[in-house]
Coordinates of C-alpha atoms in Angstrom, one line a residue:
M331 CA 32.6 52.3 56.8
E332 CA 35.8 54.2 56.2
P333 CA 35.8 57.1 53.6
Q334 CA 38.0 55.3 51.3
A335 CA 35.9 52.1 51.6
L336 CA 32.9 54.3 50.5
R337 CA 34.7 55.8 47.6
R338 CA 35.6 52.2 46.4
C339 CA 32.0 51.2 46.7
A340 CA 30.8 54.4 45.0
L341 CA 33.4 53.9 42.1
A342 CA 32.3 50.1 41.8
A343 CA 28.7 51.1 41.5
V344 CA 29.6 53.6 38.7
F345 CA 31.6 50.9 36.9
C346 CA 28.7 48.5 37.1
V347 CA 26.3 51.1 35.6
L348 CA 28.7 51.9 32.9
A349 CA 29.4 48.4 32.1
A350 CA 25.7 47.6 31.8
A351 CA 25.2 50.5 29.5
A352 CA 28.1 49.3 27.3
L353 CA 26.5 45.8 26.9
P354 CA 24.2 45.5 23.9
A355 CA 20.7 45.7 24.6
L356 CA 18.8 42.3 24.9
S357 CA 16.1 41.8 22.1
F358 CA 13.7 39.0 21.3
N359 CA 15.3 38.9 17.8
D360 CA 18.8 38.4 18.9
T361 CA 20.4 35.2 17.5
G362 CA 21.6 32.4 19.6
D363 CA 20.1 29.4 21.4
P364 CA 16.4 30.0 22.2
A365 CA 16.5 28.7 25.6
D366 CA 19.5 30.5 26.6
L367 CA 18.1 34.0 25.1
A368 CA 14.7 33.3 27.0
G369 CA 16.5 32.8 30.1
R370 CA 18.7 36.0 29.8
I371 CA 15.6 38.1 28.9
A372 CA 13.6 36.6 31.7
N373 CA 16.3 37.3 34.1
A374 CA 16.7 40.9 32.9
M375 CA 12.9 41.7 33.1
S376 CA 11.5 43.9 35.9
P377 CA 8.5 42.3 38.1
D378 CA 6.0 44.3 36.0
E379 CA 7.5 42.9 32.7
L380 CA 7.4 39.3 34.0
L381 CA 3.8 39.7 35.2
G382 CA 2.6 41.0 31.9
Q383 CA 3.7 38.0 29.9
V384 CA 1.7 35.6 32.0
F385 CA -1.5 37.5 31.1
F386 CA -3.7 36.1 28.1
L387 CA -6.6 38.6 27.8
G388 CA -9.9 39.0 25.7
W389 CA -11.5 42.3 25.1
Q390 CA -15.1 43.6 24.6
G391 CA -16.3 45.2 21.2
E392 CA -15.6 45.1 17.7
G393 CA -12.1 46.4 16.6
L394 CA -9.7 47.3 19.2
S395 CA -10.7 48.8 22.5
A396 CA -8.6 51.2 24.4
D397 CA -8.5 48.8 27.3
I398 CA -6.7 46.1 25.3
L399 CA -4.4 48.6 23.6
R400 CA -3.4 49.8 27.2
W401 CA -2.7 46.3 28.3
I402 CA -0.3 45.9 25.4
G403 CA 1.4 49.2 25.2
T404 CA 1.8 49.7 29.1
R405 CA 1.9 46.3 30.6
G406 CA 3.4 44.2 28.0
I407 CA 1.0 41.2 28.1
G408 CA 1.8 37.9 26.6
G409 CA -1.3 37.1 24.6
V410 CA -4.7 38.0 23.4
K411 CA -7.7 36.0 22.5
I412 CA -9.9 37.0 19.6
F413 CA -13.8 36.3 19.9
P414 CA -16.5 36.8 17.3
R415 CA -17.4 40.0 19.2
N416 CA -14.3 41.6 18.1
V417 CA -14.4 41.0 14.3
T418 CA -16.0 43.4 12.1
D419 CA -14.5 41.8 8.8
L420 CA -11.4 39.6 8.1
P421 CA -9.3 42.5 6.7
S422 CA -10.1 44.6 9.5
L423 CA -9.3 42.0 11.9
A424 CA -5.8 41.4 10.1
A425 CA -5.4 45.2 10.3
D426 CA -6.1 45.1 14.1
V427 CA -3.5 42.2 14.7
V428 CA -1.0 44.5 12.8
T429 CA -1.6 47.3 15.2
M430 CA -1.4 45.1 18.3
Q431 CA 1.9 43.5 17.2
K432 CA 3.5 46.7 16.2
L433 CA 2.5 48.0 19.7
A434 CA 4.1 44.9 21.4
A435 CA 7.2 45.4 19.4
R436 CA 7.8 48.7 21.0
S437 CA 8.3 47.1 24.4
R438 CA 11.9 47.0 25.8
F439 CA 12.6 43.5 24.5
S440 CA 10.4 43.7 21.4
I441 CA 8.4 40.5 22.5
P442 CA 5.5 39.6 20.1
L443 CA 2.0 38.6 21.2
F444 CA 0.4 35.2 21.2
V445 CA -2.6 35.9 19.1
A446 CA -5.1 33.2 19.6
T447 CA -8.5 32.0 19.1
D448 CA -10.8 28.7 19.2
Q449 CA -10.8 27.5 15.6
E450 CA -11.4 23.9 16.3
G451 CA -13.4 23.2 13.2
G452 CA -17.1 22.0 13.2
W453 CA -19.1 23.0 16.0
V454 CA -16.5 25.6 17.5
R455 CA -15.4 28.2 14.8
Q456 CA -14.9 31.6 16.5
I457 CA -13.6 33.3 13.3
K458 CA -16.3 33.0 10.7
D459 CA -17.1 35.2 7.7
E460 CA -15.3 33.5 4.7
T461 CA -13.4 31.0 6.8
S462 CA -13.7 27.5 6.0
V463 CA -16.6 25.4 7.5
S464 CA -15.4 21.8 8.3
P465 CA -17.4 18.8 9.5
G466 CA -15.5 18.8 12.8
N467 CA -13.6 16.3 14.7
L468 CA -16.0 13.6 15.2
A469 CA -16.4 13.4 11.5
L470 CA -12.7 13.1 11.2
G471 CA -13.0 10.3 13.9
A472 CA -15.6 8.5 11.7
A473 CA -13.6 8.7 8.6
G474 CA -10.5 7.5 10.6
A475 CA -7.7 8.9 8.3
P476 CA -5.0 10.8 10.0
G477 CA -4.1 12.6 6.6
D478 CA -7.6 14.2 6.8
A479 CA -7.0 15.4 10.4
Y480 CA -3.5 16.8 9.1
R481 CA -5.0 18.7 6.2
T482 CA -7.9 20.0 8.4
G483 CA -5.4 21.5 10.7
F484 CA -3.2 22.8 7.8
Y485 CA -6.2 24.4 6.0
L486 CA -7.7 26.0 9.1
G487 CA -4.0 27.0 10.2
K488 CA -3.4 28.8 6.9
E489 CA -6.5 30.8 7.1
L490 CA -5.5 31.8 10.7
A491 CA -2.0 32.7 9.8
A492 CA -3.5 34.9 7.0
L493 CA -5.1 37.0 9.6
G494 CA -1.9 37.0 11.9
I495 CA -3.5 34.5 14.5
N496 CA -0.5 32.5 15.4
M497 CA -2.0 30.2 18.2
D498 CA -5.2 28.2 17.9
F499 CA -6.7 26.7 21.2
A500 CA -7.1 23.3 19.3
P501 CA -7.0 20.4 19.1
T502 CA -9.5 19.1 21.6
A503 CA -7.8 16.0 22.7
D504 CA -10.6 14.9 25.1
V505 CA -11.6 11.3 25.0
Y506 CA -15.5 11.1 24.5
S507 CA -16.0 8.5 27.1
N508 CA -19.5 9.6 28.5
P509 CA -22.4 10.2 26.3
E510 CA -23.6 13.0 28.6
A511 CA -20.4 15.1 27.9
S512 CA -22.6 17.1 25.6
V513 CA -20.3 20.2 25.7
I514 CA -17.4 18.3 24.2
G515 CA -19.4 15.8 21.9
P516 CA -18.7 16.6 18.3
R517 CA -15.6 18.4 19.4
S518 CA -13.8 15.1 20.3
F519 CA -12.3 12.5 17.7
G520 CA -14.1 9.9 19.4
S521 CA -14.0 7.4 22.4
D522 CA -10.9 5.5 21.5
P523 CA -7.9 7.1 23.3
S524 CA -5.2 5.9 20.8
A525 CA -7.1 7.0 17.7
T526 CA -7.9 10.4 19.4
G527 CA -4.3 11.0 20.1
L528 CA -3.2 10.0 16.7
L529 CA -5.8 12.3 15.0
S530 CA -4.9 15.1 17.6
A531 CA -1.3 14.8 16.8
A532 CA -2.0 14.8 13.1
Y533 CA -4.3 18.0 13.4
A534 CA -1.5 19.7 15.5
R535 CA 1.1 18.9 12.8
G536 CA -1.0 20.5 10.3
L537 CA -1.5 23.6 12.3
R538 CA 2.5 23.7 12.9
D539 CA 3.2 23.4 9.1
A540 CA 0.7 26.2 8.5
G541 CA 2.6 28.5 10.9
V542 CA 0.4 28.3 13.9
L543 CA 1.0 27.0 17.4
S544 CA -1.5 24.4 18.6
T545 CA -2.8 24.1 22.1
A546 CA -4.2 20.8 23.2
K547 CA -7.2 20.9 25.6
H548 CA -8.7 20.2 28.2
F549 CA -6.1 18.5 30.3
P550 CA -6.4 16.0 32.0
G551 CA -9.6 15.2 30.2
H552 CA -13.2 16.7 29.8
G553 CA -14.7 13.9 27.7
S554 CA -16.3 12.1 30.8
A555 CA -17.6 15.2 32.5
D556 CA -21.5 15.4 32.4
Q557 CA -21.6 19.1 33.2
D558 CA -20.1 22.2 31.4
S559 CA -17.1 23.7 33.3
H560 CA -18.2 27.2 32.1
G561 CA -21.2 26.9 34.5
H562 CA -20.3 24.2 37.0
L563 CA -17.3 22.4 38.4
P564 CA -17.7 18.9 36.7
K565 CA -16.8 16.1 39.1
I566 CA -15.2 12.9 37.5
D567 CA -15.1 9.7 39.5
V568 CA -12.1 7.9 38.1
T569 CA -8.8 6.8 39.6
L570 CA -5.3 7.8 38.4
D571 CA -4.8 4.5 36.8
Q572 CA -8.1 4.8 34.7
L573 CA -7.0 8.5 33.9
L574 CA -3.5 7.3 32.8
D575 CA -5.1 4.5 30.7
R576 CA -7.6 6.7 28.9
D577 CA -7.7 10.4 29.0
L578 CA -4.0 11.0 29.3
I579 CA -3.1 8.6 26.2
P580 CA -3.7 11.5 23.8
Y581 CA -1.4 13.8 25.8
R582 CA 1.3 11.2 25.9
I583 CA 1.2 11.1 22.0
L584 CA 1.0 14.8 21.7
I585 CA 3.9 15.5 24.0
R586 CA 6.1 13.0 22.2
E587 CA 5.3 14.8 18.9
G588 CA 6.2 18.2 20.4
I589 CA 3.0 19.9 21.2
P590 CA 4.1 23.6 22.4
A591 CA 1.1 24.4 24.6
I592 CA -1.6 22.7 26.7
M593 CA -4.6 24.1 28.2
T594 CA -5.8 23.1 31.7
G595 CA -9.6 22.4 32.3
H596 CA -11.6 23.3 35.4
L597 CA -12.4 19.8 36.5
A598 CA -12.7 17.9 39.8
F599 CA -11.3 14.5 40.6
P600 CA -12.2 13.7 44.0
R601 CA -10.8 10.0 43.9
I602 CA -7.4 11.2 42.9
L603 CA -7.1 14.7 45.0
G604 CA -9.2 13.6 47.8
S605 CA -10.8 17.0 47.3
L606 CA -13.0 19.3 44.8
T607 CA -9.8 21.2 44.1
P608 CA -10.3 22.0 40.2
S609 CA -7.4 20.4 38.1
S610 CA -6.5 23.6 36.8
L611 CA -5.3 24.7 40.3
S612 CA -3.6 21.4 41.2
P613 CA 0.2 21.1 41.6
F614 CA -0.4 17.4 41.5
F615 CA -2.0 17.3 38.0
I616 CA 0.2 20.1 36.5
Q617 CA 3.7 19.4 38.2
S618 CA 3.6 15.8 39.2
V619 CA 1.6 14.4 36.4
L620 CA 2.0 16.7 33.3
R621 CA 5.5 17.9 33.9
D622 CA 7.1 15.0 36.0
R623 CA 5.2 12.0 34.6
L624 CA 4.4 12.9 31.1
G625 CA 7.5 14.9 30.5
F626 CA 5.8 18.1 29.0
K627 CA 8.2 20.9 28.7
G628 CA 6.1 23.5 26.9
I629 CA 3.5 26.2 28.1
V630 CA 0.6 25.6 30.4
I631 CA -2.3 27.9 29.7
T632 CA -5.5 27.9 32.0
D633 CA -9.0 27.6 30.5
D634 CA -10.9 30.9 31.0
M635 CA -10.5 32.1 34.7
E636 CA -13.9 33.7 34.7
M637 CA -15.6 30.3 34.3
E638 CA -17.7 29.0 37.2
G639 CA -15.7 25.8 37.3
V640 CA -12.6 27.5 38.7
L641 CA -14.7 29.8 41.0
A642 CA -17.0 27.0 42.6
D643 CA -15.0 27.2 46.0
G644 CA -15.8 30.9 46.6
L645 CA -12.6 32.2 45.0
D646 CA -12.7 35.4 43.0
T647 CA -10.8 35.2 39.5
A648 CA -7.8 37.3 41.2
G649 CA -7.3 34.7 43.9
A650 CA -7.8 31.7 41.4
C651 CA -5.2 33.1 39.0
R652 CA -2.6 33.3 41.8
K653 CA -3.5 29.6 42.6
A654 CA -3.3 28.7 39.0
L655 CA 0.2 30.2 38.5
E656 CA 1.4 28.7 41.8
A657 CA 0.2 25.4 40.8
G658 CA 2.4 25.5 37.6
N659 CA 0.2 27.1 34.9
D660 CA 2.4 29.6 32.9
M661 CA -0.4 31.9 31.6
V662 CA -3.8 32.8 32.9
L663 CA -6.8 33.4 30.5
V664 CA -9.1 36.1 31.5
S665 CA -11.3 36.8 28.6
H666 CA -14.3 39.1 29.2
T667 CA -14.6 41.5 32.1
P668 CA -12.2 44.5 32.1
A669 CA -12.8 45.3 36.0
V670 CA -12.0 41.5 36.7
Q671 CA -8.9 41.9 34.4
E672 CA -7.7 44.9 36.4
K673 CA -8.3 43.5 39.9
T674 CA -6.4 40.4 38.8
W675 CA -3.4 42.5 37.7
Q676 CA -3.4 44.5 41.0
A677 CA -3.6 41.2 43.2
L678 CA -0.8 39.5 41.3
N679 CA 1.3 42.5 41.2
A680 CA 1.1 42.9 44.9
A681 CA 1.9 39.1 45.1
M682 CA 5.0 39.9 43.0
D683 CA 6.3 42.4 45.6
A684 CA 5.3 40.3 48.7
S685 CA 6.5 36.8 47.6
S686 CA 10.0 35.9 46.1
A687 CA 8.8 32.4 45.7
F688 CA 5.8 33.5 43.7
R689 CA 8.1 36.1 41.7
D690 CA 10.5 33.1 40.9
A691 CA 7.8 30.9 39.8
V692 CA 6.4 33.7 37.3
R693 CA 10.0 34.2 36.2
E694 CA 10.3 30.5 35.2
S695 CA 6.9 30.6 33.4
V696 CA 8.1 33.5 31.5
R697 CA 11.3 31.7 30.5
R698 CA 9.1 29.0 29.1
I699 CA 6.7 31.5 27.4
L700 CA 9.7 33.2 25.7
E701 CA 11.3 30.0 24.4
V702 CA 8.2 28.9 22.7
K703 CA 7.8 32.4 21.2
I704 CA 11.3 32.6 20.0
R705 CA 11.3 29.1 18.5
A706 CA 7.9 29.9 16.8
F707 CA 8.4 33.5 15.7
R708 CA 11.8 34.9 15.5
Q709 CA 12.7 33.4 12.1
N710 CA 9.3 33.7 10.8
A711 CA 7.8 37.2 10.8
S712 CA 5.1 36.4 8.5
V713 CA 3.3 34.5 11.1
V714 CA 3.4 37.3 13.5
V715 CA 2.2 40.3 11.2
P716 CA -0.3 39.5 8.4
V717 CA -0.9 41.7 5.1
P718 CA -4.6 42.9 5.4
A719 CA -4.8 43.5 1.7
S720 CA -4.1 39.9 0.9
V721 CA -6.7 38.5 3.1
P722 CA -9.5 38.1 0.4
S723 CA -7.2 36.1 -1.8
L724 CA -6.1 33.7 1.2
I725 CA -9.4 33.0 3.0
P726 CA -10.9 30.4 2.2
A727 CA -7.6 28.7 1.8
A728 CA -7.1 27.3 -1.8
G729 CA -8.4 23.7 -2.1
A730 CA -10.1 23.8 1.4
R731 CA -13.7 23.9 0.2
A732 CA -13.2 20.8 -2.0
F733 CA -11.4 18.9 0.7
F734 CA -13.9 19.7 3.6
A735 CA -16.8 18.6 1.2
K736 CA -14.8 15.3 0.5
V737 CA -14.4 14.6 4.3
S738 CA -18.1 15.3 5.0
A739 CA -18.8 12.5 2.4
K740 CA -16.3 10.2 3.8
A741 CA -17.5 10.6 7.4
V742 CA -21.5 9.7 6.9
T743 CA -22.3 6.7 8.7
L744 CA -25.1 4.2 8.3
V745 CA -26.5 3.7 11.8
S746 CA -29.7 1.7 10.7
G747 CA -30.7 1.3 7.2
A748 CA -34.3 0.0 6.7
R749 CA -35.2 2.6 4.1
V750 CA -31.8 3.2 2.5
P751 CA -31.6 4.0 -0.3
Y752 CA -34.8 5.9 -0.1
A753 CA -36.6 6.9 -3.4
P754 CA -39.9 8.7 -2.7
R755 CA -42.9 7.2 -4.7
A756 CA -44.8 9.6 -6.9
G757 CA -47.1 12.0 -4.9
E758 CA -45.3 11.1 -1.6
R759 CA -45.9 13.9 0.9
I760 CA -42.4 14.6 2.7
L761 CA -41.9 16.8 5.8
L762 CA -38.3 17.9 6.6
A763 CA -38.0 18.7 10.4
G764 CA -35.0 20.2 12.2
Q765 CA -33.2 23.1 13.7
Y766 CA -30.9 24.1 11.0
D767 CA -31.6 26.2 7.9
Q768 CA -28.9 24.2 5.8
F769 CA -30.6 20.9 6.7
I770 CA -33.9 22.2 5.3
A771 CA -32.2 23.8 2.3
E772 CA -30.4 20.6 1.4
G773 CA -33.4 18.5 1.9
R774 CA -35.4 20.6 -0.4
R775 CA -32.6 20.3 -3.2
R776 CA -33.0 16.6 -2.9
Y777 CA -36.9 16.6 -2.5
P778 CA -37.9 19.9 -4.1
G779 CA -41.7 19.2 -3.1
A780 CA -41.0 18.8 0.6
D781 CA -42.4 20.8 3.3
A782 CA -40.6 22.0 6.5
Y783 CA -40.9 22.4 10.0
L784 CA -38.0 24.6 11.5
F785 CA -37.6 24.9 15.3
P786 CA -34.7 26.7 17.3
F787 CA -31.5 25.0 18.4
N788 CA -31.8 26.5 21.8
P789 CA -32.6 25.9 24.4
F790 CA -30.2 22.9 24.4
Y791 CA -31.4 20.6 27.0
T792 CA -35.3 21.1 26.8
A793 CA -37.8 21.5 23.9
R794 CA -40.4 24.2 23.7
P795 CA -44.0 23.1 24.4
E796 CA -45.1 24.5 21.0
D797 CA -42.7 22.1 19.2
L798 CA -43.7 19.1 21.4
A799 CA -47.2 19.5 20.3
G800 CA -46.8 21.3 17.0
L801 CA -44.6 18.7 15.2
P802 CA -46.6 15.6 15.9
A803 CA -49.8 17.4 14.7
K804 CA -48.2 18.5 11.6
A805 CA -46.3 15.3 10.8
A806 CA -49.5 13.3 11.0
G807 CA -50.4 14.5 7.5
Y808 CA -47.1 13.3 5.8
D809 CA -46.1 10.0 4.4
T810 CA -42.4 10.4 5.5
V811 CA -40.7 12.8 8.0
V812 CA -36.9 13.3 7.5
F813 CA -35.8 14.6 10.9
C814 CA -32.4 16.1 12.0
L815 CA -31.5 15.2 15.4
A816 CA -28.8 17.3 17.2
N817 CA -29.3 17.9 20.9
Y818 CA -31.6 17.2 23.8
N819 CA -34.1 19.6 22.5
S820 CA -34.5 17.8 19.2
L821 CA -34.3 14.6 20.8
A822 CA -37.3 15.4 23.0
V823 CA -39.1 16.5 19.8
L824 CA -38.3 13.3 17.9
Q825 CA -39.7 11.2 20.5
T826 CA -43.1 12.6 20.0
L827 CA -43.1 11.0 16.5
K828 CA -42.6 7.6 17.8
A829 CA -46.0 6.4 16.8
L830 CA -45.1 7.1 13.1
G831 CA -42.5 4.3 13.2
R832 CA -40.7 3.4 10.0
R833 CA -42.4 6.7 8.4
V834 CA -39.5 8.5 10.4
I835 CA -35.9 8.7 8.8
V836 CA -33.3 10.5 11.1
I837 CA -30.1 12.3 9.9
S838 CA -28.1 12.9 13.0
A839 CA -25.9 16.1 13.1
L840 CA -23.3 16.7 15.6
S841 CA -23.1 13.7 18.3
P842 CA -24.9 10.5 17.3
V843 CA -25.3 9.5 20.9
Y844 CA -29.1 10.6 21.1
L845 CA -29.8 8.0 18.6
D846 CA -29.4 5.4 21.7
D847 CA -32.5 6.8 23.0
T848 CA -34.5 6.2 19.9
P849 CA -34.2 2.5 19.1
W850 CA -37.6 2.5 17.4
V851 CA -35.9 4.6 14.5
K852 CA -35.2 2.0 11.7
T853 CA -33.4 4.3 9.3
A854 CA -30.7 6.6 10.8
L855 CA -27.5 8.2 9.3
A856 CA -24.9 10.0 11.2
V857 CA -23.2 12.9 9.6
Y858 CA -21.5 14.8 12.5
G859 CA -21.3 18.3 11.1
D860 CA -23.9 20.8 11.0
S861 CA -23.0 22.7 7.6
A862 CA -24.5 22.4 4.0
D863 CA -21.6 19.9 3.2
S864 CA -22.5 17.4 5.9
F865 CA -26.4 17.6 5.2
R866 CA -25.7 17.2 1.5
A867 CA -23.7 14.1 2.0
G868 CA -26.2 12.8 4.3
F869 CA -29.1 12.9 1.9
A870 CA -26.8 11.7 -0.9
V871 CA -26.3 8.4 1.1
L872 CA -29.9 8.4 2.0
A873 CA -31.0 8.5 -1.8
G874 CA -28.4 5.8 -2.6
D875 CA -26.0 8.0 -4.6
Y876 CA -23.1 6.2 -2.7
R877 CA -22.7 3.9 0.2
A878 CA -21.9 5.2 3.7
A879 CA -18.2 4.6 4.5
G880 CA -17.9 6.1 8.0
V881 CA -17.7 4.2 11.2
L882 CA -19.2 5.3 14.5
P883 CA -16.3 6.8 16.4
V884 CA -18.0 6.7 19.8
R885 CA -18.7 3.5 21.9
F886 CA -19.2 3.7 25.4
A887 CA -18.5 1.1 28.1
A888 CA -22.1 0.2 28.4
Q889 CA -22.3 -0.6 24.9
A890 CA -21.8 -4.2 23.6
P891 CA -18.9 -4.7 21.4
P892 CA -19.5 -4.8 17.6

């Protein structure tokens, strides 16, 4: 090149640098169209900055670990997930969120974090302490009122927002279509797809109005799986048409209502894919079905990438995360192991350097992530940063306790009522048997002279030999046994009382499906929750204080129509 041409190139390069310096710095808090701003920031980000935004991480220990602070401060991760192990008390948790968000705000573009947890209500309640205890989704399905689902999302959301938690991995939009789907069970709204979709959408709207982003899960549907994807890769034997007509109906409704995020489940659909590829790693499910067919425009987040369901084919988490992002997920959730998180970062960082196609896919994911964040957080800083001193006055949310007690009462369902109302005769000997302290306490409030047999909830699937022998031996000396049925363990123990016949009364907590195995039980109520409110309501119906109004929200294909 001639010297004059070289000088022109050098001057042009200097001009470009000066022009760039003269431009105002891009910021998450800039005004303008969210989609346009998200695109401009994503296009200006370095590969490391892009990669950081697709990471959703958990950490170990109470309070803030050095690891999570490093990830936020030096790598600009997109989100954190809070587990019970991280919580000392609620004001301290709020202060930790403040620390994390202030650290995130120091990044070049001042991008806030998604701060998430699983606060589904009922059985799954990651943030405990003074937070509200709800009867759960299946109770909402039994009560059948979308307004109750809305208020549940709203009250739980208000409490999360008070802590600075701005995203909830809820609602569970799984259609409960297999009685053996015990990992879902009471987390579902029921086995009717349309009702599940309607209640899920109402719940999500409640979260939104409380200032919290919702995340529907577990796409494309975990409610027919007979295994837990934490420990196995469930294999679901359905066609695409069957999936579209059942499990995907709630997602059609939620997408139409503007759900901002969806979580993919680690599930195999061999009749659809012709392989055991987990749906979370499948471009067909994420791109062809979720994006193209259902029209979803929000962000897609994986379920935890340390779960065995996604590692079943010999992949490690790092390799699975790359496949997940290539398949169309926008964020990868890696919740538990610092060494695994670090290995995943290194592997994905190398992929960013080696593959322009992978880098482009990550950039498009980050554009979607940023657009959701801008729409949710740019105009509402109170959602991002809480005030720790105010937490005791905000949790539980005002009105929540009375509301959840009311929903618990509305949900109680009479399954069989041979001895309802039950009024013990003078001197009647009553034994309360179950796995919950609250059940025993509420039973004794109703029947002060009752004795108790308390046995552990776990193991979930099998009973201890000492309970299989001990309860029938003890129960033989009582006129009535009021038994709490909640899982396979307690089902096995209950079956040892079959010879007592009508002397046994059952209050079913969580899923009522176990009652199908006890046709000999002639008095049974379903309460769905496992809280004091749920058990108090069950005993009130048993005693005849009021009539049960709930309707069983589960009905499987093998069951006869009502």
